[in-house]
Amino acid sequence: MQRMLTHMVIKMKKIEAIIKPGHLDGIRIALQEKGIIGMTVTEVQGRGQQKGISLQWRAGEYRVEFLEKLKLDLVVNDEDVEPAIAAIMSIAKTGKIGDGKIFIYPVEDVVRISTGERGKEAI
Ligand SMILES: Nc1ncnc2c1ncn2[C@@H]1O[C@H](COP(=O)(O)OP(=O)(O)OP(=O)(O)O)[C@@H](O)[C@H]1O
Ligand SMILES: [Mg+2]
């Protein structure tokens, strides 16, 4: 019963950040400075409002419909959500188009496989 209560009270979120590949190292360090260590990095292709990008080349103009991005997935306690967003933005925000996007989702539960810990303890 105690355990079930703990799971219901402690809320966690998944932060999914689409970033420029060159920003990964800085973001990793900025997150680590706030004690946020665990994350998953995936190479992705994406497009935003600019629908990819238009490039001038000798042969003329051509469009790249999807750009290379990285996706960071971090699951954090609710109290770490704003610090994590601030850390990501401190590096990723240049103020120009294409800086990326951050999506936030509720997380039901986490299982640390090596120990069987659940919820906050498992992050
Ligand atoms: N609505 C969306 N849904 C899912 N992924 C998105 C969405 N918008 C952007 N992305 C992802 O984020 C990446 C970066 O998007 P980008 O920063 O160019 O967004 P934007 O909306 O065009 O904003 P900006 O005008 O600042 O460029 C995209 O390549 C894509 O992977
Ligand atoms: Mg864009």
mmCIF file of N, CA and C and ligand atoms in Angstrom:
data_model
loop_
_atom_site.group_PDB
_atom_site.id
_atom_site.type_symbol
_atom_site.label_atom_id
_atom_site.label_comp_id
_atom_site.label_asym_id
_atom_site.label_seq_id
_atom_site.Cartn_x
_atom_site.Cartn_y
_atom_site.Cartn_z
ATOM 1 N N MET A 1 0.842 -1.208 0.000
ATOM 2 C CA MET A 1 0.000 0.000 0.000
ATOM 3 C C MET A 1 0.877 1.259 0.000
ATOM 4 N N GLN A 2 1.880 1.245 0.908
ATOM 5 C CA GLN A 2 2.811 2.371 0.964
ATOM 6 C C GLN A 2 3.454 2.591 -0.407
ATOM 7 N N ARG A 3 3.832 1.488 -0.992
ATOM 8 C CA ARG A 3 4.510 1.552 -2.267
ATOM 9 C C ARG A 3 3.594 2.111 -3.366
ATOM 10 N N MET A 4 2.375 1.669 -3.376
ATOM 11 C CA MET A 4 1.426 2.170 -4.369
ATOM 12 C C MET A 4 1.235 3.671 -4.210
ATOM 13 N N LEU A 5 1.130 4.132 -2.956
ATOM 14 C CA LEU A 5 0.955 5.551 -2.689
ATOM 15 C C LEU A 5 2.119 6.355 -3.240
ATOM 16 N N THR A 6 3.329 5.863 -2.958
ATOM 17 C CA THR A 6 4.529 6.539 -3.430
ATOM 18 C C THR A 6 4.454 6.742 -4.946
ATOM 19 N N HIS A 7 4.022 5.716 -5.626
ATOM 20 C CA HIS A 7 3.960 5.818 -7.087
ATOM 21 C C HIS A 7 2.945 6.835 -7.547
ATOM 22 N N MET A 8 1.874 6.970 -6.781
ATOM 23 C CA MET A 8 0.841 7.894 -7.211
ATOM 24 C C MET A 8 1.255 9.332 -6.921
ATOM 25 N N VAL A 9 2.042 9.541 -5.865
ATOM 26 C CA VAL A 9 2.379 10.895 -5.435
ATOM 27 C C VAL A 9 3.541 11.465 -6.242
ATOM 28 N N ILE A 10 4.553 10.651 -6.497
ATOM 29 C CA ILE A 10 5.745 11.165 -7.162
ATOM 30 C C ILE A 10 5.533 11.198 -8.666
ATOM 31 N N LYS A 11 5.517 12.384 -9.177
ATOM 32 C CA LYS A 11 5.236 12.544 -10.603
ATOM 33 C C LYS A 11 6.530 12.739 -11.373
ATOM 34 N N MET A 12 6.542 12.179 -12.546
ATOM 35 C CA MET A 12 7.703 12.291 -13.424
ATOM 36 C C MET A 12 7.244 12.716 -14.816
ATOM 37 N N LYS A 13 8.186 13.295 -15.531
ATOM 38 C CA LYS A 13 7.889 13.710 -16.899
ATOM 39 C C LYS A 13 8.983 13.204 -17.839
ATOM 40 N N LYS A 14 8.591 12.969 -19.077
ATOM 41 C CA LYS A 14 9.586 12.731 -20.126
ATOM 42 C C LYS A 14 9.774 14.032 -20.901
ATOM 43 N N ILE A 15 11.016 14.456 -20.984
ATOM 44 C CA ILE A 15 11.360 15.631 -21.781
ATOM 45 C C ILE A 15 11.979 15.122 -23.072
ATOM 46 N N GLU A 16 11.343 15.468 -24.164
ATOM 47 C CA GLU A 16 11.853 15.067 -25.482
ATOM 48 C C GLU A 16 12.311 16.337 -26.186
ATOM 49 N N ALA A 17 13.613 16.451 -26.378
ATOM 50 C CA ALA A 17 14.166 17.662 -26.996
ATOM 51 C C ALA A 17 14.753 17.317 -28.355
ATOM 52 N N ILE A 18 14.318 18.055 -29.375
ATOM 53 C CA ILE A 18 14.915 17.929 -30.710
ATOM 54 C C ILE A 18 15.925 19.057 -30.833
ATOM 55 N N ILE A 19 17.179 18.691 -31.029
ATOM 56 C CA ILE A 19 18.260 19.692 -31.001
ATOM 57 C C ILE A 19 19.156 19.569 -32.225
ATOM 58 N N LYS A 20 19.984 20.593 -32.402
ATOM 59 C CA LYS A 20 21.026 20.521 -33.430
ATOM 60 C C LYS A 20 22.138 19.613 -32.923
ATOM 61 N N PRO A 21 22.677 18.758 -33.790
ATOM 62 C CA PRO A 21 23.692 17.814 -33.336
ATOM 63 C C PRO A 21 24.877 18.475 -32.626
ATOM 64 N N GLY A 22 25.276 19.642 -33.065
ATOM 65 C CA GLY A 22 26.423 20.315 -32.462
ATOM 66 C C GLY A 22 26.199 20.786 -31.033
ATOM 67 N N HIS A 23 24.966 20.771 -30.588
ATOM 68 C CA HIS A 23 24.654 21.249 -29.236
ATOM 69 C C HIS A 23 24.672 20.135 -28.195
ATOM 70 N N LEU A 24 24.868 18.897 -28.630
ATOM 71 C CA LEU A 24 24.734 17.770 -27.698
ATOM 72 C C LEU A 24 25.698 17.861 -26.521
ATOM 73 N N ASP A 25 26.962 18.084 -26.794
ATOM 74 C CA ASP A 25 27.960 18.065 -25.714
ATOM 75 C C ASP A 25 27.689 19.142 -24.672
ATOM 76 N N GLY A 26 27.390 20.340 -25.152
ATOM 77 C CA GLY A 26 27.100 21.435 -24.224
ATOM 78 C C GLY A 26 25.874 21.143 -23.374
ATOM 79 N N ILE A 27 24.865 20.563 -23.997
ATOM 80 C CA ILE A 27 23.635 20.244 -23.260
ATOM 81 C C ILE A 27 23.905 19.151 -22.241
ATOM 82 N N ARG A 28 24.663 18.142 -22.623
ATOM 83 C CA ARG A 28 25.002 17.063 -21.681
ATOM 84 C C ARG A 28 25.695 17.633 -20.449
ATOM 85 N N ILE A 29 26.628 18.556 -20.663
ATOM 86 C CA ILE A 29 27.372 19.142 -19.538
ATOM 87 C C ILE A 29 26.449 20.024 -18.690
ATOM 88 N N ALA A 30 25.625 20.836 -19.352
ATOM 89 C CA ALA A 30 24.703 21.722 -18.609
ATOM 90 C C ALA A 30 23.724 20.911 -17.766
ATOM 91 N N LEU A 31 23.259 19.785 -18.303
ATOM 92 C CA LEU A 31 22.345 18.917 -17.534
ATOM 93 C C LEU A 31 23.085 18.271 -16.367
ATOM 94 N N GLN A 32 24.297 17.818 -16.628
ATOM 95 C CA GLN A 32 25.075 17.152 -15.569
ATOM 96 C C GLN A 32 25.328 18.104 -14.408
ATOM 97 N N GLU A 33 25.569 19.394 -14.715
ATOM 98 C CA GLU A 33 25.777 20.397 -13.662
ATOM 99 C C GLU A 33 24.560 20.527 -12.750
ATOM 100 N N LYS A 34 23.386 20.155 -13.262
ATOM 101 C CA LYS A 34 22.162 20.189 -12.440
ATOM 102 C C LYS A 34 21.825 18.809 -11.896
ATOM 103 N N GLY A 35 22.749 17.863 -12.048
ATOM 104 C CA GLY A 35 22.541 16.528 -11.493
ATOM 105 C C GLY A 35 21.642 15.641 -12.334
ATOM 106 N N ILE A 36 21.419 16.054 -13.577
ATOM 107 C CA ILE A 36 20.574 15.255 -14.477
ATOM 108 C C ILE A 36 21.492 14.470 -15.403
ATOM 109 N N ILE A 37 21.520 13.152 -15.201
ATOM 110 C CA ILE A 37 22.536 12.318 -15.834
ATOM 111 C C ILE A 37 21.953 11.422 -16.940
ATOM 112 N N GLY A 38 20.898 10.734 -16.623
ATOM 113 C CA GLY A 38 20.387 9.707 -17.541
ATOM 114 C C GLY A 38 19.662 10.298 -18.730
ATOM 115 N N MET A 39 19.977 9.817 -19.918
ATOM 116 C CA MET A 39 19.267 10.273 -21.111
ATOM 117 C C MET A 39 19.486 9.298 -22.253
ATOM 118 N N THR A 40 18.620 9.373 -23.230
ATOM 119 C CA THR A 40 18.764 8.589 -24.455
ATOM 120 C C THR A 40 18.920 9.553 -25.615
ATOM 121 N N VAL A 41 19.875 9.287 -26.494
ATOM 122 C CA VAL A 41 20.108 10.133 -27.664
ATOM 123 C C VAL A 41 19.837 9.317 -28.920
ATOM 124 N N THR A 42 19.052 9.885 -29.812
ATOM 125 C CA THR A 42 18.703 9.193 -31.053
ATOM 126 C C THR A 42 18.941 10.126 -32.229
ATOM 127 N N GLU A 43 19.526 9.607 -33.278
ATOM 128 C CA GLU A 43 19.663 10.386 -34.511
ATOM 129 C C GLU A 43 18.329 10.353 -35.236
ATOM 130 N N VAL A 44 17.824 11.542 -35.562
ATOM 131 C CA VAL A 44 16.524 11.622 -36.237
ATOM 132 C C VAL A 44 16.619 12.580 -37.420
ATOM 133 N N GLN A 45 15.590 12.576 -38.232
ATOM 134 C CA GLN A 45 15.456 13.558 -39.301
ATOM 135 C C GLN A 45 14.149 14.285 -39.070
ATOM 136 N N GLY A 46 14.179 15.611 -39.219
ATOM 137 C CA GLY A 46 12.951 16.337 -38.938
ATOM 138 C C GLY A 46 12.774 17.560 -39.803
ATOM 139 N N ARG A 47 11.601 18.135 -39.696
ATOM 140 C CA ARG A 47 11.292 19.393 -40.368
ATOM 141 C C ARG A 47 10.359 20.196 -39.487
ATOM 142 N N GLY A 48 10.498 21.497 -39.545
ATOM 143 C CA GLY A 48 9.639 22.387 -38.769
ATOM 144 C C GLY A 48 8.900 23.325 -39.709
ATOM 145 N N GLN A 49 8.677 24.551 -39.238
ATOM 146 C CA GLN A 49 7.877 25.511 -40.006
ATOM 147 C C GLN A 49 8.497 25.827 -41.368
ATOM 148 N N GLN A 50 9.840 25.725 -41.451
ATOM 149 C CA GLN A 50 10.498 26.083 -42.716
ATOM 150 C C GLN A 50 10.489 24.931 -43.720
ATOM 151 N N LYS A 51 9.898 23.809 -43.334
ATOM 152 C CA LYS A 51 9.778 22.644 -44.240
ATOM 153 C C LYS A 51 11.138 22.221 -44.771
ATOM 154 N N GLY A 52 12.072 21.952 -43.854
ATOM 155 C CA GLY A 52 13.425 21.618 -44.299
ATOM 156 C C GLY A 52 14.151 22.891 -44.635
ATOM 157 N N ILE A 53 14.910 22.886 -45.717
ATOM 158 C CA ILE A 53 15.658 24.094 -46.047
ATOM 159 C C ILE A 53 15.918 24.135 -47.550
ATOM 160 N N SER A 54 16.030 25.353 -48.046
ATOM 161 C CA SER A 54 16.310 25.548 -49.463
ATOM 162 C C SER A 54 17.760 25.965 -49.622
ATOM 163 N N LEU A 55 18.493 25.265 -50.473
ATOM 164 C CA LEU A 55 19.923 25.538 -50.641
ATOM 165 C C LEU A 55 20.216 25.994 -52.067
ATOM 166 N N GLN A 56 21.143 26.929 -52.178
ATOM 167 C CA GLN A 56 21.622 27.329 -53.505
ATOM 168 C C GLN A 56 22.838 26.476 -53.846
ATOM 169 N N TRP A 57 22.849 25.886 -54.973
ATOM 170 C CA TRP A 57 23.968 25.072 -55.428
ATOM 171 C C TRP A 57 24.267 25.468 -56.856
ATOM 172 N N ARG A 58 25.399 25.060 -57.365
ATOM 173 C CA ARG A 58 25.773 25.492 -58.720
ATOM 174 C C ARG A 58 24.680 25.217 -59.735
ATOM 175 N N ALA A 59 24.113 24.043 -59.602
ATOM 176 C CA ALA A 59 23.100 23.623 -60.584
ATOM 177 C C ALA A 59 21.768 24.321 -60.369
ATOM 178 N N GLY A 60 21.673 25.150 -59.303
ATOM 179 C CA GLY A 60 20.417 25.836 -59.024
ATOM 180 C C GLY A 60 19.968 25.571 -57.607
ATOM 181 N N GLU A 61 18.687 25.793 -57.378
ATOM 182 C CA GLU A 61 18.171 25.633 -56.022
ATOM 183 C C GLU A 61 17.610 24.231 -55.837
ATOM 184 N N TYR A 62 17.866 23.665 -54.660
ATOM 185 C CA TYR A 62 17.167 22.417 -54.347
ATOM 186 C C TYR A 62 16.790 22.392 -52.883
ATOM 187 N N ARG A 63 15.819 21.594 -52.593
ATOM 188 C CA ARG A 63 15.300 21.535 -51.219
ATOM 189 C C ARG A 63 15.774 20.278 -50.528
ATOM 190 N N VAL A 64 16.141 20.423 -49.258
ATOM 191 C CA VAL A 64 16.337 19.274 -48.388
ATOM 192 C C VAL A 64 15.085 19.221 -47.532
ATOM 193 N N GLU A 65 14.311 18.196 -47.683
ATOM 194 C CA GLU A 65 13.000 18.149 -47.018
ATOM 195 C C GLU A 65 13.112 17.825 -45.526
ATOM 196 N N PHE A 66 14.169 17.092 -45.156
ATOM 197 C CA PHE A 66 14.376 16.746 -43.743
ATOM 198 C C PHE A 66 15.811 17.072 -43.345
ATOM 199 N N LEU A 67 15.979 17.601 -42.125
ATOM 200 C CA LEU A 67 17.305 17.954 -41.621
ATOM 201 C C LEU A 67 17.729 16.982 -40.523
ATOM 202 N N GLU A 68 19.029 16.754 -40.422
ATOM 203 C CA GLU A 68 19.575 15.873 -39.386
ATOM 204 C C GLU A 68 19.462 16.571 -38.033
ATOM 205 N N LYS A 69 18.844 15.895 -37.108
ATOM 206 C CA LYS A 69 18.709 16.415 -35.740
ATOM 207 C C LYS A 69 19.035 15.300 -34.767
ATOM 208 N N LEU A 70 19.163 15.653 -33.507
ATOM 209 C CA LEU A 70 19.251 14.648 -32.446
ATOM 210 C C LEU A 70 18.031 14.782 -31.564
ATOM 211 N N LYS A 71 17.552 13.643 -31.091
ATOM 212 C CA LYS A 71 16.441 13.638 -30.128
ATOM 213 C C LYS A 71 16.988 13.177 -28.785
ATOM 214 N N LEU A 72 16.790 13.991 -27.771
ATOM 215 C CA LEU A 72 17.159 13.623 -26.402
ATOM 216 C C LEU A 72 15.896 13.244 -25.661
ATOM 217 N N ASP A 73 15.925 12.089 -25.023
ATOM 218 C CA ASP A 73 14.827 11.683 -24.151
ATOM 219 C C ASP A 73 15.351 11.617 -22.731
ATOM 220 N N LEU A 74 14.725 12.391 -21.849
ATOM 221 C CA LEU A 74 15.120 12.398 -20.433
ATOM 222 C C LEU A 74 13.860 12.195 -19.605
ATOM 223 N N VAL A 75 13.905 11.284 -18.666
ATOM 224 C CA VAL A 75 12.805 11.173 -17.710
ATOM 225 C C VAL A 75 13.298 11.725 -16.381
ATOM 226 N N VAL A 76 12.574 12.715 -15.862
ATOM 227 C CA VAL A 76 13.008 13.410 -14.634
ATOM 228 C C VAL A 76 11.830 13.571 -13.680
ATOM 229 N N ASN A 77 12.146 13.797 -12.407
ATOM 230 C CA ASN A 77 11.109 14.161 -11.438
ATOM 231 C C ASN A 77 10.538 15.519 -11.828
ATOM 232 N N ASP A 78 9.307 15.747 -11.436
ATOM 233 C CA ASP A 78 8.665 17.020 -11.768
ATOM 234 C C ASP A 78 9.523 18.226 -11.374
ATOM 235 N N GLU A 79 10.179 18.126 -10.214
ATOM 236 C CA GLU A 79 10.975 19.272 -9.737
ATOM 237 C C GLU A 79 12.184 19.557 -10.632
ATOM 238 N N ASP A 80 12.577 18.580 -11.423
ATOM 239 C CA ASP A 80 13.723 18.779 -12.322
ATOM 240 C C ASP A 80 13.317 19.205 -13.731
ATOM 241 N N VAL A 81 12.022 19.327 -13.982
ATOM 242 C CA VAL A 81 11.584 19.651 -15.346
ATOM 243 C C VAL A 81 12.078 21.029 -15.766
ATOM 244 N N GLU A 82 11.814 22.048 -14.952
ATOM 245 C CA GLU A 82 12.220 23.414 -15.347
ATOM 246 C C GLU A 82 13.740 23.565 -15.377
ATOM 247 N N PRO A 83 14.484 23.008 -14.381
ATOM 248 C CA PRO A 83 15.945 23.057 -14.499
ATOM 249 C C PRO A 83 16.467 22.374 -15.773
ATOM 250 N N ALA A 84 15.849 21.275 -16.161
ATOM 251 C CA ALA A 84 16.304 20.569 -17.367
ATOM 252 C C ALA A 84 16.031 21.418 -18.612
ATOM 253 N N ILE A 85 14.838 22.020 -18.671
ATOM 254 C CA ILE A 85 14.507 22.875 -19.819
ATOM 255 C C ILE A 85 15.479 24.054 -19.881
ATOM 256 N N ALA A 86 15.766 24.655 -18.722
ATOM 257 C CA ALA A 86 16.692 25.800 -18.684
ATOM 258 C C ALA A 86 18.080 25.384 -19.155
ATOM 259 N N ALA A 87 18.521 24.195 -18.737
ATOM 260 C CA ALA A 87 19.848 23.723 -19.142
ATOM 261 C C ALA A 87 19.905 23.514 -20.655
ATOM 262 N N ILE A 88 18.868 22.901 -21.193
ATOM 263 C CA ILE A 88 18.834 22.659 -22.648
ATOM 264 C C ILE A 88 18.827 23.985 -23.395
ATOM 265 N N MET A 89 17.980 24.903 -22.945
ATOM 266 C CA MET A 89 17.859 26.181 -23.662
ATOM 267 C C MET A 89 19.108 27.035 -23.548
ATOM 268 N N SER A 90 19.841 26.890 -22.424
ATOM 269 C CA SER A 90 21.055 27.701 -22.244
ATOM 270 C C SER A 90 22.063 27.431 -23.360
ATOM 271 N N ILE A 91 21.998 26.252 -23.945
ATOM 272 C CA ILE A 91 22.908 25.891 -25.037
ATOM 273 C C ILE A 91 22.207 25.972 -26.394
ATOM 274 N N ALA A 92 20.978 25.459 -26.468
ATOM 275 C CA ALA A 92 20.327 25.265 -27.767
ATOM 276 C C ALA A 92 19.727 26.541 -28.341
ATOM 277 N N LYS A 93 19.427 27.517 -27.478
ATOM 278 C CA LYS A 93 18.757 28.723 -27.970
ATOM 279 C C LYS A 93 19.755 29.725 -28.514
ATOM 280 N N THR A 94 19.795 29.839 -29.837
ATOM 281 C CA THR A 94 20.616 30.885 -30.463
ATOM 282 C C THR A 94 19.732 32.060 -30.873
ATOM 283 N N GLY A 95 18.417 31.836 -30.887
ATOM 284 C CA GLY A 95 17.471 32.877 -31.306
ATOM 285 C C GLY A 95 17.178 32.833 -32.792
ATOM 286 N N LYS A 96 17.795 31.883 -33.481
ATOM 287 C CA LYS A 96 17.550 31.766 -34.926
ATOM 288 C C LYS A 96 16.600 30.597 -35.182
ATOM 289 N N ILE A 97 16.056 30.566 -36.387
ATOM 290 C CA ILE A 97 15.176 29.449 -36.729
ATOM 291 C C ILE A 97 15.962 28.150 -36.682
ATOM 292 N N GLY A 98 15.237 27.073 -36.407
ATOM 293 C CA GLY A 98 15.865 25.754 -36.399
ATOM 294 C C GLY A 98 16.536 25.380 -35.095
ATOM 295 N N ASP A 99 16.345 26.176 -34.046
ATOM 296 C CA ASP A 99 16.975 25.864 -32.755
ATOM 297 C C ASP A 99 16.436 24.579 -32.133
ATOM 298 N N GLY A 100 15.226 24.188 -32.529
ATOM 299 C CA GLY A 100 14.685 22.926 -32.029
ATOM 300 C C GLY A 100 13.428 23.109 -31.224
ATOM 301 N N LYS A 101 13.026 22.038 -30.568
ATOM 302 C CA LYS A 101 11.755 22.045 -29.866
ATOM 303 C C LYS A 101 11.829 21.097 -28.688
ATOM 304 N N ILE A 102 11.042 21.391 -27.665
ATOM 305 C CA ILE A 102 11.007 20.533 -26.475
ATOM 306 C C ILE A 102 9.558 20.126 -26.225
ATOM 307 N N PHE A 103 9.344 18.829 -26.116
ATOM 308 C CA PHE A 103 8.010 18.294 -25.814
ATOM 309 C C PHE A 103 8.059 17.640 -24.434
ATOM 310 N N ILE A 104 6.998 17.780 -23.670
ATOM 311 C CA ILE A 104 6.974 17.251 -22.299
ATOM 312 C C ILE A 104 5.745 16.362 -22.136
ATOM 313 N N TYR A 105 5.992 15.168 -21.614
ATOM 314 C CA TYR A 105 4.916 14.179 -21.447
ATOM 315 C C TYR A 105 4.895 13.665 -20.016
ATOM 316 N N PRO A 106 3.724 13.323 -19.518
ATOM 317 C CA PRO A 106 3.665 12.649 -18.214
ATOM 318 C C PRO A 106 4.204 11.220 -18.331
ATOM 319 N N VAL A 107 4.845 10.758 -17.265
ATOM 320 C CA VAL A 107 5.373 9.386 -17.221
ATOM 321 C C VAL A 107 4.673 8.629 -16.096
ATOM 322 N N GLU A 108 4.219 7.455 -16.397
ATOM 323 C CA GLU A 108 3.451 6.640 -15.450
ATOM 324 C C GLU A 108 4.347 6.020 -14.387
ATOM 325 N N ASP A 109 5.438 5.399 -14.811
ATOM 326 C CA ASP A 109 6.294 4.691 -13.860
ATOM 327 C C ASP A 109 7.616 4.372 -14.549
ATOM 328 N N VAL A 110 8.622 4.037 -13.747
ATOM 329 C CA VAL A 110 9.944 3.662 -14.256
ATOM 330 C C VAL A 110 10.392 2.423 -13.491
ATOM 331 N N VAL A 111 11.039 1.511 -14.161
ATOM 332 C CA VAL A 111 11.598 0.320 -13.522
ATOM 333 C C VAL A 111 13.100 0.283 -13.783
ATOM 334 N N ARG A 112 13.882 0.250 -12.699
ATOM 335 C CA ARG A 112 15.329 0.050 -12.859
ATOM 336 C C ARG A 112 15.559 -1.458 -12.851
ATOM 337 N N ILE A 113 15.954 -1.972 -13.987
ATOM 338 C CA ILE A 113 15.948 -3.426 -14.161
ATOM 339 C C ILE A 113 16.910 -4.108 -13.196
ATOM 340 N N SER A 114 18.086 -3.495 -12.950
ATOM 341 C CA SER A 114 19.107 -4.172 -12.134
ATOM 342 C C SER A 114 18.677 -4.361 -10.689
ATOM 343 N N THR A 115 17.801 -3.493 -10.214
ATOM 344 C CA THR A 115 17.438 -3.539 -8.790
ATOM 345 C C THR A 115 15.954 -3.770 -8.543
ATOM 346 N N GLY A 116 15.156 -3.578 -9.561
ATOM 347 C CA GLY A 116 13.707 -3.660 -9.383
ATOM 348 C C GLY A 116 13.101 -2.404 -8.779
ATOM 349 N N GLU A 117 13.927 -1.372 -8.524
ATOM 350 C CA GLU A 117 13.392 -0.117 -7.971
ATOM 351 C C GLU A 117 12.369 0.481 -8.938
ATOM 352 N N ARG A 118 11.440 1.231 -8.359
ATOM 353 C CA ARG A 118 10.361 1.807 -9.159
ATOM 354 C C ARG A 118 10.289 3.305 -8.924
ATOM 355 N N GLY A 119 9.704 3.997 -9.872
ATOM 356 C CA GLY A 119 9.418 5.413 -9.730
ATOM 357 C C GLY A 119 10.674 6.257 -9.588
ATOM 358 N N LYS A 120 10.615 7.219 -8.669
ATOM 359 C CA LYS A 120 11.694 8.195 -8.492
ATOM 360 C C LYS A 120 13.043 7.518 -8.255
ATOM 361 N N GLU A 121 13.039 6.453 -7.456
ATOM 362 C CA GLU A 121 14.293 5.761 -7.128
ATOM 363 C C GLU A 121 14.910 5.110 -8.362
ATOM 364 N N ALA A 122 14.104 4.859 -9.368
ATOM 365 C CA ALA A 122 14.572 4.117 -10.538
ATOM 366 C C ALA A 122 15.188 5.015 -11.612
ATOM 367 N N ILE A 123 15.009 6.330 -11.471
ATOM 368 C CA ILE A 123 15.502 7.247 -12.523
ATOM 369 C C ILE A 123 17.026 7.291 -12.524
HETATM 370 N N1 LIG B 1 5.234 20.007 -34.623
HETATM 371 C C1 LIG B 1 6.298 19.199 -34.525
HETATM 372 N N2 LIG B 1 6.135 17.902 -34.212
HETATM 373 C C2 LIG B 1 7.186 17.085 -34.118
HETATM 374 N N3 LIG B 1 8.444 17.458 -34.323
HETATM 375 C C3 LIG B 1 8.668 18.733 -34.633
HETATM 376 C C4 LIG B 1 7.603 19.670 -34.763
HETATM 377 N N4 LIG B 1 8.135 20.866 -35.079
HETATM 378 C C5 LIG B 1 9.461 20.677 -35.133
HETATM 379 N N5 LIG B 1 9.779 19.406 -34.881
HETATM 380 C C6 LIG B 1 11.095 18.822 -34.825
HETATM 381 O O1 LIG B 1 11.967 19.822 -34.348
HETATM 382 C C7 LIG B 1 13.023 20.031 -35.276
HETATM 383 C C8 LIG B 1 13.454 21.462 -35.219
HETATM 384 O O2 LIG B 1 12.356 22.249 -35.556
HETATM 385 P P1 LIG B 1 12.523 23.807 -35.673
HETATM 386 O O3 LIG B 1 13.368 24.317 -34.565
HETATM 387 O O4 LIG B 1 12.921 24.165 -37.065
HETATM 388 O O5 LIG B 1 10.992 24.202 -35.382
HETATM 389 P P2 LIG B 1 10.156 25.403 -36.010
HETATM 390 O O6 LIG B 1 8.762 25.221 -35.535
HETATM 391 O O7 LIG B 1 10.391 25.448 -37.468
HETATM 392 O O8 LIG B 1 10.748 26.660 -35.265
HETATM 393 P P3 LIG B 1 11.735 27.783 -35.889
HETATM 394 O O9 LIG B 1 10.837 28.726 -36.631
HETATM 395 O O10 LIG B 1 12.415 28.377 -34.716
HETATM 396 O O11 LIG B 1 12.672 27.061 -36.819
HETATM 397 C C9 LIG B 1 12.447 19.568 -36.590
HETATM 398 O O12 LIG B 1 13.473 19.194 -37.496
HETATM 399 C C10 LIG B 1 11.621 18.380 -36.157
HETATM 400 O O13 LIG B 1 12.466 17.256 -35.949
HETATM 401 MG MG MG B 2 12.324 25.663 -38.245
#
